[in-house]
Amino acid sequence: MAPDEVKEFLREVNPEALFANGFDRALVGVAHRCSAPHLALYDRDICIDVLMTDDGMSQEEAEEYFSFNVEGAWVGENTPLFATINGLS
């Protein structure tokens, strides 16, 4: 699914779903579990790459920034999820 398709689907099934600003390239799908809303799912490694490429951060800077400011930001039950898709971080 392309990021635009993911967003369109989520807007239909969970209009309250939140997205991580600036990380569309890393939006890879939708996550869901019993008794919880559908949520945006991002590839953590691609998010780190976005910070390095778009913002000129080193890998260490990107990891630290992402961990604290993006992955560590809880904004309610519709907060996006971040997963390691193709490797271990």
PDB file of C-alpha atoms in Angstrom:
ATOM      1  CA  MET A   1       0.000   0.000   0.000  1.00  0.00           C
ATOM      2  CA  ALA A   2       1.305   3.462  -0.863  1.00  0.00           C
ATOM      3  CA  PRO A   3       1.311   6.090   1.914  1.00  0.00           C
ATOM      4  CA  ASP A   4      -1.648   7.933   0.354  1.00  0.00           C
ATOM      5  CA  GLU A   5      -3.636   4.687   0.279  1.00  0.00           C
ATOM      6  CA  VAL A   6      -2.770   3.982   3.913  1.00  0.00           C
ATOM      7  CA  LYS A   7      -3.942   7.452   4.922  1.00  0.00           C
ATOM      8  CA  GLU A   8      -7.172   7.104   2.935  1.00  0.00           C
ATOM      9  CA  PHE A   9      -7.921   3.707   4.493  1.00  0.00           C
ATOM     10  CA  LEU A  10      -7.179   4.969   8.005  1.00  0.00           C
ATOM     11  CA  ARG A  11      -9.385   8.015   7.541  1.00  0.00           C
ATOM     12  CA  GLU A  12     -12.234   5.612   6.738  1.00  0.00           C
ATOM     13  CA  VAL A  13     -11.723   3.115   9.586  1.00  0.00           C
ATOM     14  CA  ASN A  14     -10.351   5.498  12.232  1.00  0.00           C
ATOM     15  CA  PRO A  15     -10.839   9.198  11.482  1.00  0.00           C
ATOM     16  CA  GLU A  16      -8.975   9.975  14.714  1.00  0.00           C
ATOM     17  CA  ALA A  17      -5.776   8.162  13.634  1.00  0.00           C
ATOM     18  CA  LEU A  18      -2.710  10.366  13.928  1.00  0.00           C
ATOM     19  CA  PHE A  19       0.241  10.564  11.539  1.00  0.00           C
ATOM     20  CA  ALA A  20       3.906  11.410  12.119  1.00  0.00           C
ATOM     21  CA  ASN A  21       4.552  14.688  10.311  1.00  0.00           C
ATOM     22  CA  GLY A  22       7.326  14.556   7.751  1.00  0.00           C
ATOM     23  CA  PHE A  23       7.579  10.763   7.668  1.00  0.00           C
ATOM     24  CA  ASP A  24       5.239   9.836   4.795  1.00  0.00           C
ATOM     25  CA  ARG A  25       8.050   7.874   3.121  1.00  0.00           C
ATOM     26  CA  ALA A  26       8.154   5.609   6.160  1.00  0.00           C
ATOM     27  CA  LEU A  27       4.393   4.973   6.384  1.00  0.00           C
ATOM     28  CA  VAL A  28       4.164   1.272   5.539  1.00  0.00           C
ATOM     29  CA  GLY A  29       0.732   0.140   6.668  1.00  0.00           C
ATOM     30  CA  VAL A  30      -1.909  -0.156   9.336  1.00  0.00           C
ATOM     31  CA  ALA A  31      -1.695  -1.945  12.673  1.00  0.00           C
ATOM     32  CA  HIS A  32      -4.632  -3.252  14.637  1.00  0.00           C
ATOM     33  CA  ARG A  33      -5.309  -5.470  17.615  1.00  0.00           C
ATOM     34  CA  CYS A  34      -8.445  -6.595  19.393  1.00  0.00           C
ATOM     35  CA  SER A  35     -10.365  -3.801  21.146  1.00  0.00           C
ATOM     36  CA  ALA A  36      -8.014  -1.098  19.830  1.00  0.00           C
ATOM     37  CA  PRO A  37      -8.331   1.348  16.940  1.00  0.00           C
ATOM     38  CA  HIS A  38      -6.512   0.908  13.625  1.00  0.00           C
ATOM     39  CA  LEU A  39      -3.271   2.917  13.748  1.00  0.00           C
ATOM     40  CA  ALA A  40      -0.678   4.199  11.304  1.00  0.00           C
ATOM     41  CA  LEU A  41       2.389   1.946  11.151  1.00  0.00           C
ATOM     42  CA  TYR A  42       5.813   3.361  10.273  1.00  0.00           C
ATOM     43  CA  ASP A  43       9.111   1.658   9.491  1.00  0.00           C
ATOM     44  CA  ARG A  44      11.495   2.887  12.193  1.00  0.00           C
ATOM     45  CA  ASP A  45      14.624   2.506  10.047  1.00  0.00           C
ATOM     46  CA  ILE A  46      13.116   4.558   7.221  1.00  0.00           C
ATOM     47  CA  CYS A  47      12.193   7.260   9.762  1.00  0.00           C
ATOM     48  CA  ILE A  48      15.841   7.413  10.845  1.00  0.00           C
ATOM     49  CA  ASP A  49      16.872   7.647   7.182  1.00  0.00           C
ATOM     50  CA  VAL A  50      14.410  10.518   6.638  1.00  0.00           C
ATOM     51  CA  LEU A  51      16.026  12.474   9.480  1.00  0.00           C
ATOM     52  CA  MET A  52      19.507  11.812   8.120  1.00  0.00           C
ATOM     53  CA  THR A  53      18.600  12.639   4.507  1.00  0.00           C
ATOM     54  CA  ASP A  54      16.127  15.478   4.919  1.00  0.00           C
ATOM     55  CA  ASP A  55      17.512  17.124   8.057  1.00  0.00           C
ATOM     56  CA  GLY A  56      21.208  16.360   7.646  1.00  0.00           C
ATOM     57  CA  MET A  57      21.550  14.519  10.946  1.00  0.00           C
ATOM     58  CA  SER A  58      24.193  11.902  11.631  1.00  0.00           C
ATOM     59  CA  GLN A  59      22.890   8.412  12.405  1.00  0.00           C
ATOM     60  CA  GLU A  60      23.521   8.942  16.106  1.00  0.00           C
ATOM     61  CA  GLU A  61      21.727  12.306  16.107  1.00  0.00           C
ATOM     62  CA  ALA A  62      18.811  10.861  14.127  1.00  0.00           C
ATOM     63  CA  GLU A  63      18.470   7.856  16.451  1.00  0.00           C
ATOM     64  CA  GLU A  64      18.481  10.056  19.541  1.00  0.00           C
ATOM     65  CA  TYR A  65      16.082  12.622  18.089  1.00  0.00           C
ATOM     66  CA  PHE A  66      13.700   9.957  16.802  1.00  0.00           C
ATOM     67  CA  SER A  67      13.736   7.952  20.015  1.00  0.00           C
ATOM     68  CA  PHE A  68      12.925  10.947  22.198  1.00  0.00           C
ATOM     69  CA  ASN A  69      10.812  13.238  19.991  1.00  0.00           C
ATOM     70  CA  VAL A  70       8.927  10.871  17.687  1.00  0.00           C
ATOM     71  CA  GLU A  71       8.851   7.317  19.004  1.00  0.00           C
ATOM     72  CA  GLY A  72       8.673   8.549  22.591  1.00  0.00           C
ATOM     73  CA  ALA A  73       5.816  10.991  22.006  1.00  0.00           C
ATOM     74  CA  TRP A  74       2.511   9.695  23.378  1.00  0.00           C
ATOM     75  CA  VAL A  75      -0.447  11.762  22.203  1.00  0.00           C
ATOM     76  CA  GLY A  76      -3.265   9.406  23.090  1.00  0.00           C
ATOM     77  CA  GLU A  77      -4.715   6.118  21.904  1.00  0.00           C
ATOM     78  CA  ASN A  78      -4.379   7.134  18.243  1.00  0.00           C
ATOM     79  CA  THR A  79      -0.607   7.651  18.445  1.00  0.00           C
ATOM     80  CA  PRO A  80       1.137   5.993  15.466  1.00  0.00           C
ATOM     81  CA  LEU A  81       3.203   2.839  15.911  1.00  0.00           C
ATOM     82  CA  PHE A  82       6.814   2.312  14.824  1.00  0.00           C
ATOM     83  CA  ALA A  83       8.251  -1.091  13.938  1.00  0.00           C
ATOM     84  CA  THR A  84      11.561  -2.491  12.819  1.00  0.00           C
ATOM     85  CA  ILE A  85      10.546  -4.143   9.554  1.00  0.00           C
ATOM     86  CA  ASN A  86      13.713  -5.455   7.872  1.00  0.00           C
ATOM     87  CA  GLY A  87      16.296  -5.726  10.617  1.00  0.00           C
ATOM     88  CA  LEU A  88      17.120  -5.140  14.222  1.00  0.00           C
ATOM     89  CA  SER A  89      17.644  -1.664  15.628  1.00  0.00           C
TER      90      SER A  89
END
